[in-house]
PDB file of C-alpha atoms and ligand atoms in Angstrom:
ATOM      1  CA  UNK U 198       7.767  -6.129 -16.604  1.00 82.00           C
ATOM      2  CA  UNK U 199       6.339  -5.055 -13.049  1.00 94.00           C
ATOM      3  CA  UNK U 200       2.347  -4.971 -13.303  1.00 96.00           C
ATOM      4  CA  UNK U 201       0.860  -1.602 -12.156  1.00 97.00           C
ATOM      5  CA  UNK U 202      -1.155  -1.762  -9.049  1.00 98.00           C
ATOM      6  CA  UNK U 203      -3.472   1.075  -7.377  1.00 98.00           C
ATOM      7  CA  UNK U 204      -4.581   0.327  -4.266  1.00 98.00           C
ATOM      8  CA  UNK U 205      -7.452   2.602  -2.126  1.00 98.00           C
ATOM      9  CA  UNK U 206      -6.677   2.477   1.857  1.00 98.00           C
ATOM     10  CA  UNK U 207     -10.357   3.945   3.000  1.00 98.00           C
ATOM     11  CA  UNK U 208      -8.423   4.370   6.364  1.00 98.00           C
ATOM     12  CA  UNK U 209     -11.463   4.848   9.257  1.00 98.00           C
ATOM     13  CA  UNK U 210     -14.134   6.184   7.037  1.00 98.00           C
ATOM     14  CA  UNK U 211     -17.609   5.209   6.089  1.00 98.00           C
ATOM     15  CA  UNK U 212     -20.680   4.265   7.070  1.00 97.00           C
ATOM     16  CA  UNK U 213     -22.138   0.656   6.462  1.00 96.00           C
ATOM     17  CA  UNK U 214     -24.475   2.141   3.552  1.00 96.00           C
ATOM     18  CA  UNK U 215     -21.625   4.453   1.670  1.00 97.00           C
ATOM     19  CA  UNK U 216     -19.185   2.103   2.091  1.00 96.00           C
ATOM     20  CA  UNK U 217     -21.560  -0.283  -0.144  1.00 95.00           C
ATOM     21  CA  UNK U 218     -22.432   2.329  -2.405  1.00 96.00           C
ATOM     22  CA  UNK U 219     -18.549   3.133  -3.243  1.00 96.00           C
ATOM     23  CA  UNK U 220     -17.330  -0.360  -4.009  1.00 95.00           C
ATOM     24  CA  UNK U 221     -20.473  -0.957  -5.679  1.00 94.00           C
ATOM     25  CA  UNK U 222     -19.214   2.158  -8.469  1.00 96.00           C
ATOM     26  CA  UNK U 223     -15.631   1.777  -8.175  1.00 95.00           C
ATOM     27  CA  UNK U 224     -16.443  -1.435  -9.594  1.00 94.00           C
ATOM     28  CA  UNK U 225     -19.482  -0.643 -12.058  1.00 94.00           C
ATOM     29  CA  UNK U 226     -17.083   1.972 -13.370  1.00 94.00           C
ATOM     30  CA  UNK U 227     -13.721   0.297 -13.514  1.00 93.00           C
ATOM     31  CA  UNK U 228     -15.933  -2.365 -15.324  1.00 92.00           C
ATOM     32  CA  UNK U 229     -16.766   0.351 -17.720  1.00 90.00           C
ATOM     33  CA  UNK U 230     -13.144   1.482 -18.038  1.00 82.00           C
ATOM     34  CA  UNK U 231     -10.830  -0.801 -16.652  1.00 69.00           C
ATOM     35  CA  UNK U 232      -7.146  -1.548 -18.233  1.00 74.00           C
ATOM     36  CA  UNK U 233      -6.568  -5.020 -17.568  1.00 80.00           C
ATOM     37  CA  UNK U 234      -2.654  -4.254 -16.771  1.00 89.00           C
ATOM     38  CA  UNK U 235      -3.500  -2.987 -13.777  1.00 95.00           C
ATOM     39  CA  UNK U 236      -4.384  -4.966 -11.044  1.00 96.00           C
ATOM     40  CA  UNK U 237      -6.821  -2.809  -8.174  1.00 96.00           C
ATOM     41  CA  UNK U 238      -6.522  -3.367  -4.438  1.00 97.00           C
ATOM     42  CA  UNK U 239      -9.769  -2.316  -2.426  1.00 97.00           C
ATOM     43  CA  UNK U 240      -8.768  -2.028   1.312  1.00 98.00           C
ATOM     44  CA  UNK U 241     -12.231  -1.009   3.798  1.00 97.00           C
ATOM     45  CA  UNK U 242     -12.107  -0.936   7.165  1.00 97.00           C
ATOM     46  CA  UNK U 243     -12.411  -4.789   8.480  1.00 97.00           C
ATOM     47  CA  UNK U 244     -16.201  -5.007   9.022  1.00 95.00           C
ATOM     48  CA  UNK U 245     -16.597  -3.886   5.053  1.00 95.00           C
ATOM     49  CA  UNK U 246     -14.519  -6.776   3.305  1.00 94.00           C
ATOM     50  CA  UNK U 247     -17.882  -8.758   3.328  1.00 89.00           C
ATOM     51  CA  UNK U 248     -18.849  -6.799   0.646  1.00 87.00           C
ATOM     52  CA  UNK U 249     -16.063  -5.464  -0.806  1.00 88.00           C
ATOM     53  CA  UNK U 250     -14.764  -9.227  -1.649  1.00 84.00           C
ATOM     54  CA  UNK U 251     -17.944  -9.970  -2.868  1.00 82.00           C
ATOM     55  CA  UNK U 252     -17.762  -7.467  -5.638  1.00 83.00           C
ATOM     56  CA  UNK U 253     -14.167  -6.834  -5.685  1.00 84.00           C
ATOM     57  CA  UNK U 254     -13.436 -10.945  -6.675  1.00 80.00           C
ATOM     58  CA  UNK U 255     -15.761 -11.642  -8.590  1.00 82.00           C
ATOM     59  CA  UNK U 256     -14.860  -8.514 -10.909  1.00 87.00           C
ATOM     60  CA  UNK U 257     -11.026  -9.552 -11.202  1.00 89.00           C
ATOM     61  CA  UNK U 258      -9.873  -7.313  -8.858  1.00 93.00           C
ATOM     62  CA  UNK U 259      -8.130  -7.590  -5.585  1.00 96.00           C
ATOM     63  CA  UNK U 260      -9.563  -6.734  -1.847  1.00 96.00           C
ATOM     64  CA  UNK U 261      -6.776  -5.355   0.526  1.00 98.00           C
ATOM     65  CA  UNK U 262      -6.896  -5.211   4.968  1.00 98.00           C
ATOM     66  CA  UNK U 263      -5.311  -2.292   6.377  1.00 98.00           C
ATOM     67  CA  UNK U 264      -3.554  -4.238   9.348  1.00 98.00           C
ATOM     68  CA  UNK U 265      -3.174  -7.376  10.496  1.00 98.00           C
ATOM     69  CA  UNK U 266      -1.567  -8.943  14.580  1.00 98.00           C
ATOM     70  CA  UNK U 267       1.365 -10.134  14.586  1.00 98.00           C
ATOM     71  CA  UNK U 268       0.179 -12.862  16.763  1.00 98.00           C
ATOM     72  CA  UNK U 269      -0.815 -15.820  15.490  1.00 97.00           C
ATOM     73  CA  UNK U 270      -4.101 -16.633  17.365  1.00 96.00           C
ATOM     74  CA  UNK U 271      -5.088 -16.697  21.236  1.00 98.00           C
ATOM     75  CA  UNK U 272      -6.112 -14.577  23.655  1.00 98.00           C
ATOM     76  CA  UNK U 273      -5.356 -10.839  22.276  1.00 98.00           C
ATOM     77  CA  UNK U 274      -8.728  -9.350  22.552  1.00 98.00           C
ATOM     78  CA  UNK U 275      -9.743  -7.184  19.314  1.00 97.00           C
ATOM     79  CA  UNK U 276      -6.745  -8.391  16.863  1.00 98.00           C
ATOM     80  CA  UNK U 277      -7.359 -10.105  13.930  1.00 98.00           C
ATOM     81  CA  UNK U 278      -4.499 -12.280  12.457  1.00 98.00           C
ATOM     82  CA  UNK U 279      -2.966 -12.824   8.944  1.00 98.00           C
ATOM     83  CA  UNK U 280      -5.102 -16.438   9.145  1.00 98.00           C
ATOM     84  CA  UNK U 281      -8.672 -14.516   9.258  1.00 97.00           C
ATOM     85  CA  UNK U 282      -7.694 -12.330   6.788  1.00 97.00           C
ATOM     86  CA  UNK U 283      -6.754 -15.253   4.153  1.00 97.00           C
ATOM     87  CA  UNK U 284      -9.693 -16.829   4.986  1.00 95.00           C
ATOM     88  CA  UNK U 285     -12.028 -13.914   3.901  1.00 94.00           C
ATOM     89  CA  UNK U 286     -10.143 -14.381   0.723  1.00 94.00           C
ATOM     90  CA  UNK U 287      -7.630 -10.460   1.466  1.00 97.00           C
ATOM     91  CA  UNK U 288      -5.045 -10.645  -1.217  1.00 97.00           C
ATOM     92  CA  UNK U 289      -3.265  -8.050   0.045  1.00 98.00           C
ATOM     93  CA  UNK U 290      -2.201  -6.080   3.617  1.00 98.00           C
ATOM     94  CA  UNK U 291      -1.158  -2.932   4.293  1.00 98.00           C
ATOM     95  CA  UNK U 292       1.975  -3.067   6.910  1.00 98.00           C
ATOM     96  CA  UNK U 293       3.759  -0.006   9.068  1.00 98.00           C
ATOM     97  CA  UNK U 294       1.396   2.769   7.769  1.00 98.00           C
ATOM     98  CA  UNK U 295       3.036   5.965   9.279  1.00 98.00           C
ATOM     99  CA  UNK U 296      -0.534   6.647  11.660  1.00 98.00           C
ATOM    100  CA  UNK U 297       0.291   2.744  12.738  1.00 98.00           C
ATOM    101  CA  UNK U 298       3.570   3.678  13.539  1.00 98.00           C
ATOM    102  CA  UNK U 299       2.527   7.235  14.870  1.00 97.00           C
ATOM    103  CA  UNK U 300      -0.462   6.450  17.070  1.00 98.00           C
ATOM    104  CA  UNK U 301       0.184   2.841  17.744  1.00 97.00           C
ATOM    105  CA  UNK U 302       3.462   2.814  18.257  1.00 98.00           C
ATOM    106  CA  UNK U 303       4.405   0.244  15.648  1.00 98.00           C
ATOM    107  CA  UNK U 304       8.001  -0.053  14.974  1.00 98.00           C
ATOM    108  CA  UNK U 305      10.208  -1.673  12.139  1.00 98.00           C
ATOM    109  CA  UNK U 306      10.187  -4.805  14.712  1.00 98.00           C
ATOM    110  CA  UNK U 307       6.307  -5.126  14.269  1.00 98.00           C
ATOM    111  CA  UNK U 308       6.483  -4.197  10.848  1.00 98.00           C
ATOM    112  CA  UNK U 309       8.394  -7.196  10.195  1.00 98.00           C
ATOM    113  CA  UNK U 310       6.686  -9.686  12.099  1.00 98.00           C
ATOM    114  CA  UNK U 311       3.147  -8.567  10.721  1.00 98.00           C
ATOM    115  CA  UNK U 312       5.416  -9.117   7.162  1.00 98.00           C
ATOM    116  CA  UNK U 313       5.986 -12.554   8.148  1.00 98.00           C
ATOM    117  CA  UNK U 314       2.604 -13.655   9.385  1.00 98.00           C
ATOM    118  CA  UNK U 315       0.916 -12.360   6.069  1.00 98.00           C
ATOM    119  CA  UNK U 316       3.535 -14.314   3.946  1.00 98.00           C
ATOM    120  CA  UNK U 317       3.149 -17.840   5.816  1.00 98.00           C
ATOM    121  CA  UNK U 318      -0.626 -17.140   4.837  1.00 98.00           C
ATOM    122  CA  UNK U 319      -0.527 -16.285   1.170  1.00 98.00           C
ATOM    123  CA  UNK U 320      -1.374 -12.144   1.826  1.00 98.00           C
ATOM    124  CA  UNK U 321       1.238  -9.913  -0.263  1.00 98.00           C
ATOM    125  CA  UNK U 322       2.421  -7.264   2.115  1.00 98.00           C
ATOM    126  CA  UNK U 323       2.067  -3.410   1.118  1.00 99.00           C
ATOM    127  CA  UNK U 324       4.894  -2.024   3.224  1.00 99.00           C
ATOM    128  CA  UNK U 325       4.484   1.563   4.049  1.00 98.00           C
ATOM    129  CA  UNK U 326       7.425   3.772   4.764  1.00 98.00           C
ATOM    130  CA  UNK U 327       8.533   7.323   4.810  1.00 98.00           C
ATOM    131  CA  UNK U 328      10.011  10.319   6.190  1.00 98.00           C
ATOM    132  CA  UNK U 329       8.518  13.111   8.580  1.00 98.00           C
ATOM    133  CA  UNK U 330       8.880  16.537   7.755  1.00 98.00           C
ATOM    134  CA  UNK U 331      11.015  17.247  10.211  1.00 98.00           C
ATOM    135  CA  UNK U 332      13.590  13.870   9.056  1.00 98.00           C
ATOM    136  CA  UNK U 333      13.325  15.739   5.492  1.00 98.00           C
ATOM    137  CA  UNK U 334      14.087  19.285   6.217  1.00 97.00           C
ATOM    138  CA  UNK U 335      16.752  17.657   7.909  1.00 98.00           C
ATOM    139  CA  UNK U 336      18.389  15.928   5.174  1.00 97.00           C
ATOM    140  CA  UNK U 337      17.729  12.339   7.105  1.00 98.00           C
ATOM    141  CA  UNK U 338      14.581  11.016   4.842  1.00 98.00           C
ATOM    142  CA  UNK U 339      17.442   8.423   2.700  1.00 98.00           C
ATOM    143  CA  UNK U 340      18.555   6.882   6.181  1.00 98.00           C
ATOM    144  CA  UNK U 341      15.159   6.915   7.815  1.00 98.00           C
ATOM    145  CA  UNK U 342      13.696   5.476   5.254  1.00 98.00           C
ATOM    146  CA  UNK U 343      16.965   2.562   4.850  1.00 98.00           C
ATOM    147  CA  UNK U 344      16.046   2.019   8.301  1.00 98.00           C
ATOM    148  CA  UNK U 345      12.802   1.462   7.667  1.00 98.00           C
ATOM    149  CA  UNK U 346      12.985  -1.221   4.496  1.00 98.00           C
ATOM    150  CA  UNK U 347      16.232  -3.038   6.007  1.00 98.00           C
ATOM    151  CA  UNK U 348      14.717  -3.494   9.324  1.00 98.00           C
ATOM    152  CA  UNK U 349      11.114  -4.220   7.817  1.00 98.00           C
ATOM    153  CA  UNK U 350      11.828  -6.770   5.276  1.00 98.00           C
ATOM    154  CA  UNK U 351      16.038  -7.369   4.834  1.00 98.00           C
ATOM    155  CA  UNK U 352      15.375 -10.844   6.842  1.00 98.00           C
ATOM    156  CA  UNK U 353      13.310 -11.741   4.266  1.00 98.00           C
ATOM    157  CA  UNK U 354      14.473 -14.672   1.105  1.00 98.00           C
ATOM    158  CA  UNK U 355      14.224 -13.724  -2.282  1.00 97.00           C
ATOM    159  CA  UNK U 356      11.477 -14.940  -2.966  1.00 97.00           C
ATOM    160  CA  UNK U 357       9.532 -14.126   0.045  1.00 98.00           C
ATOM    161  CA  UNK U 358      11.072 -10.612  -0.640  1.00 98.00           C
ATOM    162  CA  UNK U 359       9.629 -10.666  -4.405  1.00 97.00           C
ATOM    163  CA  UNK U 360       6.156 -11.110  -2.580  1.00 97.00           C
ATOM    164  CA  UNK U 361       6.065  -7.147  -1.330  1.00 98.00           C
ATOM    165  CA  UNK U 362       4.926  -4.321  -2.318  1.00 98.00           C
ATOM    166  CA  UNK U 363       6.044  -1.048  -0.998  1.00 99.00           C
ATOM    167  CA  UNK U 364       4.646   2.134  -0.227  1.00 98.00           C
ATOM    168  CA  UNK U 365       6.919   4.898  -0.550  1.00 98.00           C
ATOM    169  CA  UNK U 366       4.579   7.818   1.713  1.00 98.00           C
ATOM    170  CA  UNK U 367       5.906  10.729   2.583  1.00 98.00           C
ATOM    171  CA  UNK U 368       4.885  11.511   6.170  1.00 98.00           C
ATOM    172  CA  UNK U 369       4.542  15.631   5.129  1.00 98.00           C
ATOM    173  CA  UNK U 370       2.550  14.396   2.026  1.00 98.00           C
ATOM    174  CA  UNK U 371      -0.330  12.291   3.416  1.00 97.00           C
ATOM    175  CA  UNK U 372      -3.625  14.042   3.906  1.00 96.00           C
ATOM    176  CA  UNK U 373      -2.586  17.513   3.527  1.00 97.00           C
ATOM    177  CA  UNK U 374      -2.744  18.275  -0.455  1.00 96.00           C
ATOM    178  CA  UNK U 375       1.120  18.615  -0.754  1.00 97.00           C
ATOM    179  CA  UNK U 376       2.045  16.197  -2.831  1.00 97.00           C
ATOM    180  CA  UNK U 377       5.628  14.990  -3.552  1.00 97.00           C
ATOM    181  CA  UNK U 378       6.800  15.940  -6.793  1.00 98.00           C
ATOM    182  CA  UNK U 379       7.993  14.309  -9.341  1.00 98.00           C
ATOM    183  CA  UNK U 380      11.057  14.420  -8.932  1.00 98.00           C
ATOM    184  CA  UNK U 381      11.269  13.535  -5.265  1.00 98.00           C
ATOM    185  CA  UNK U 382       9.023  10.764  -5.510  1.00 98.00           C
ATOM    186  CA  UNK U 383      11.122   9.194  -8.243  1.00 98.00           C
ATOM    187  CA  UNK U 384      14.710   9.727  -6.875  1.00 98.00           C
ATOM    188  CA  UNK U 385      13.115   8.070  -3.136  1.00 98.00           C
ATOM    189  CA  UNK U 386      11.602   5.579  -5.497  1.00 98.00           C
ATOM    190  CA  UNK U 387      14.830   4.730  -7.134  1.00 98.00           C
ATOM    191  CA  UNK U 388      16.239   5.114  -3.983  1.00 98.00           C
ATOM    192  CA  UNK U 389      14.649   1.856  -1.925  1.00 98.00           C
ATOM    193  CA  UNK U 390      15.362  -0.228  -5.473  1.00 98.00           C
ATOM    194  CA  UNK U 391      18.983   0.686  -5.274  1.00 98.00           C
ATOM    195  CA  UNK U 392      18.806  -1.554  -1.439  1.00 98.00           C
ATOM    196  CA  UNK U 393      16.260  -4.406  -3.041  1.00 98.00           C
ATOM    197  CA  UNK U 394      19.434  -4.886  -5.726  1.00 98.00           C
ATOM    198  CA  UNK U 395      22.424  -4.076  -3.374  1.00 98.00           C
ATOM    199  CA  UNK U 396      20.784  -6.940  -0.838  1.00 98.00           C
ATOM    200  CA  UNK U 397      18.772  -9.443  -3.402  1.00 98.00           C
ATOM    201  CA  UNK U 398      19.946  -8.389  -7.039  1.00 98.00           C
ATOM    202  CA  UNK U 399      18.662  -7.383  -9.913  1.00 98.00           C
ATOM    203  CA  UNK U 400      15.712 -10.068 -10.559  1.00 97.00           C
ATOM    204  CA  UNK U 401      14.169  -9.327  -7.641  1.00 98.00           C
ATOM    205  CA  UNK U 402      14.868  -5.423  -7.717  1.00 98.00           C
ATOM    206  CA  UNK U 403      13.391  -5.217 -11.163  1.00 97.00           C
ATOM    207  CA  UNK U 404      10.356  -7.560  -9.995  1.00 96.00           C
ATOM    208  CA  UNK U 405       9.355  -5.330  -6.530  1.00 98.00           C
ATOM    209  CA  UNK U 406       6.503  -3.145  -6.729  1.00 98.00           C
ATOM    210  CA  UNK U 407       7.039   0.315  -5.378  1.00 98.00           C
ATOM    211  CA  UNK U 408       3.626   2.791  -4.950  1.00 98.00           C
ATOM    212  CA  UNK U 409       4.003   6.244  -4.112  1.00 98.00           C
ATOM    213  CA  UNK U 410       1.291   7.457  -1.686  1.00 98.00           C
ATOM    214  CA  UNK U 411       0.475  10.820  -0.085  1.00 98.00           C
ATOM    215  CA  UNK U 412      -1.878  13.521  -1.500  1.00 98.00           C
ATOM    216  CA  UNK U 413      -2.177  11.531  -4.509  1.00 98.00           C
ATOM    217  CA  UNK U 414      -5.433  12.993  -7.196  1.00 98.00           C
ATOM    218  CA  UNK U 415      -7.058  12.449 -10.137  1.00 98.00           C
ATOM    219  CA  UNK U 416      -4.445  15.541 -11.495  1.00 98.00           C
ATOM    220  CA  UNK U 417      -1.453  14.240 -10.351  1.00 98.00           C
ATOM    221  CA  UNK U 418      -1.469  11.002 -10.770  1.00 98.00           C
ATOM    222  CA  UNK U 419      -0.365  10.716 -14.548  1.00 98.00           C
ATOM    223  CA  UNK U 420       2.375  12.633 -13.709  1.00 98.00           C
ATOM    224  CA  UNK U 421       3.567  11.115 -10.262  1.00 98.00           C
ATOM    225  CA  UNK U 422       3.132   7.537 -12.273  1.00 98.00           C
ATOM    226  CA  UNK U 423       4.962   8.719 -15.546  1.00 98.00           C
ATOM    227  CA  UNK U 424       8.290   8.142 -13.495  1.00 98.00           C
ATOM    228  CA  UNK U 425       9.908   4.970 -14.545  1.00 98.00           C
ATOM    229  CA  UNK U 426      10.603   3.711 -10.566  1.00 98.00           C
ATOM    230  CA  UNK U 427       6.951   4.876  -9.092  1.00 98.00           C
ATOM    231  CA  UNK U 428       4.798   1.493  -9.873  1.00 98.00           C
ATOM    232  CA  UNK U 429       1.117   2.543  -8.988  1.00 98.00           C
ATOM    233  CA  UNK U 430      -0.461   4.290  -5.619  1.00 98.00           C
ATOM    234  CA  UNK U 431      -1.387   3.701  -2.365  1.00 98.00           C
ATOM    235  CA  UNK U 432      -4.653   6.167  -2.304  1.00 98.00           C
ATOM    236  CA  UNK U 433      -6.282   7.405   0.793  1.00 98.00           C
ATOM    237  CA  UNK U 434      -9.115  10.275   0.009  1.00 98.00           C
ATOM    238  CA  UNK U 435      -8.820  10.308  -3.310  1.00 98.00           C
ATOM    239  CA  UNK U 436      -9.893   6.471  -2.829  1.00 98.00           C
ATOM    240  CA  UNK U 437     -12.757   7.536  -1.151  1.00 98.00           C
ATOM    241  CA  UNK U 438     -14.815   9.161  -4.742  1.00 98.00           C
ATOM    242  CA  UNK U 439     -15.084   6.377  -6.946  1.00 97.00           C
ATOM    243  CA  UNK U 440     -14.652   8.761 -10.103  1.00 97.00           C
ATOM    244  CA  UNK U 441     -11.619  10.301  -8.962  1.00 98.00           C
ATOM    245  CA  UNK U 442      -9.899   6.374  -7.935  1.00 98.00           C
ATOM    246  CA  UNK U 443     -11.146   5.029 -10.966  1.00 96.00           C
ATOM    247  CA  UNK U 444      -9.586   7.969 -13.188  1.00 97.00           C
ATOM    248  CA  UNK U 445      -6.241   6.916 -11.026  1.00 97.00           C
ATOM    249  CA  UNK U 446      -6.239   3.098 -11.632  1.00 96.00           C
ATOM    250  CA  UNK U 447      -6.206   4.420 -15.219  1.00 95.00           C
ATOM    251  CA  UNK U 448      -3.182   7.521 -15.119  1.00 97.00           C
ATOM    252  CA  UNK U 449      -0.881   5.042 -16.722  1.00 95.00           C
TER     253      UNK U 449
HETATM  254  P1  13P A 759      -4.164  10.611   0.990  1.00 57.25           P
HETATM  255  O1  13P A 759      -4.338   9.994  -0.212  1.00 57.25           O
HETATM  256  O2  13P A 759      -5.067  11.458   1.404  1.00 57.25           O
HETATM  257  O3  13P A 759      -2.713  11.712   1.358  1.00 57.25           O
HETATM  258  O4  13P A 759      -3.446   9.525   1.608  1.00 57.25           O
HETATM  259  C1  13P A 759      -2.514   8.824   1.426  1.00 57.25           C
HETATM  260  C2  13P A 759      -2.169   7.263   2.647  1.00 57.25           C
HETATM  261  O5  13P A 759      -1.633   7.554   4.084  1.00 57.25           O
HETATM  262  C3  13P A 759      -2.908   6.212   1.764  1.00 57.25           C
HETATM  263  O6  13P A 759      -2.882   5.000   2.720  1.00 57.25           O
END
């Protein structure tokens, strides 16, 4: 049975003190309520990984980064390598978020490279896919997602694929308050699982965890997570409020 997972993507938010308080509050509240069958991942900005690391790891939660370099090491000013993340006890790393695809021109090929670097360093990739509004309105969402999944991931072996978490984040739902319906989420999640089934077989398809992201809140998480192919969420705005994030983490 797949373990449930909820990850908070803080994006580039909060000052040091706010970050320190948020992580402390999340951990405190989780410790009061937390169900042990849910993996909780906290993905703060790079400079706050250290504080989050101590709080999260000592309490049984996971630490995630939001990005990684395609390079191993060397003269790449400003980049952060997968081995550095691994040395910081980072367990997961978000790859190919739509903000990085759009604003920093990350391609599916870049996603594939980043996934490789992470797996080489025992960090689990959370690979984001999703269509923009125009693609959905034109009925292209299935083909867009198929391309993102296959070009980003289908070079992996079966064993590697089982380390991957996929996050379906329709771009039109991110930060807009326009959440995908439970039908839309389930339809795409089951489509993605079907792609994995076709390529890797039933065991991997049953193992792989697929998260929903995009205006997922304390109010709508329960309905979304009740869908059979939705294994949890990748949470943006609502992960910046301890109460909301902890409620979401318990919405199974
Ligand atoms: P929101 O939850 O703010 O819509 O963001 C989702 C997201 O981009 C998580 O990676």
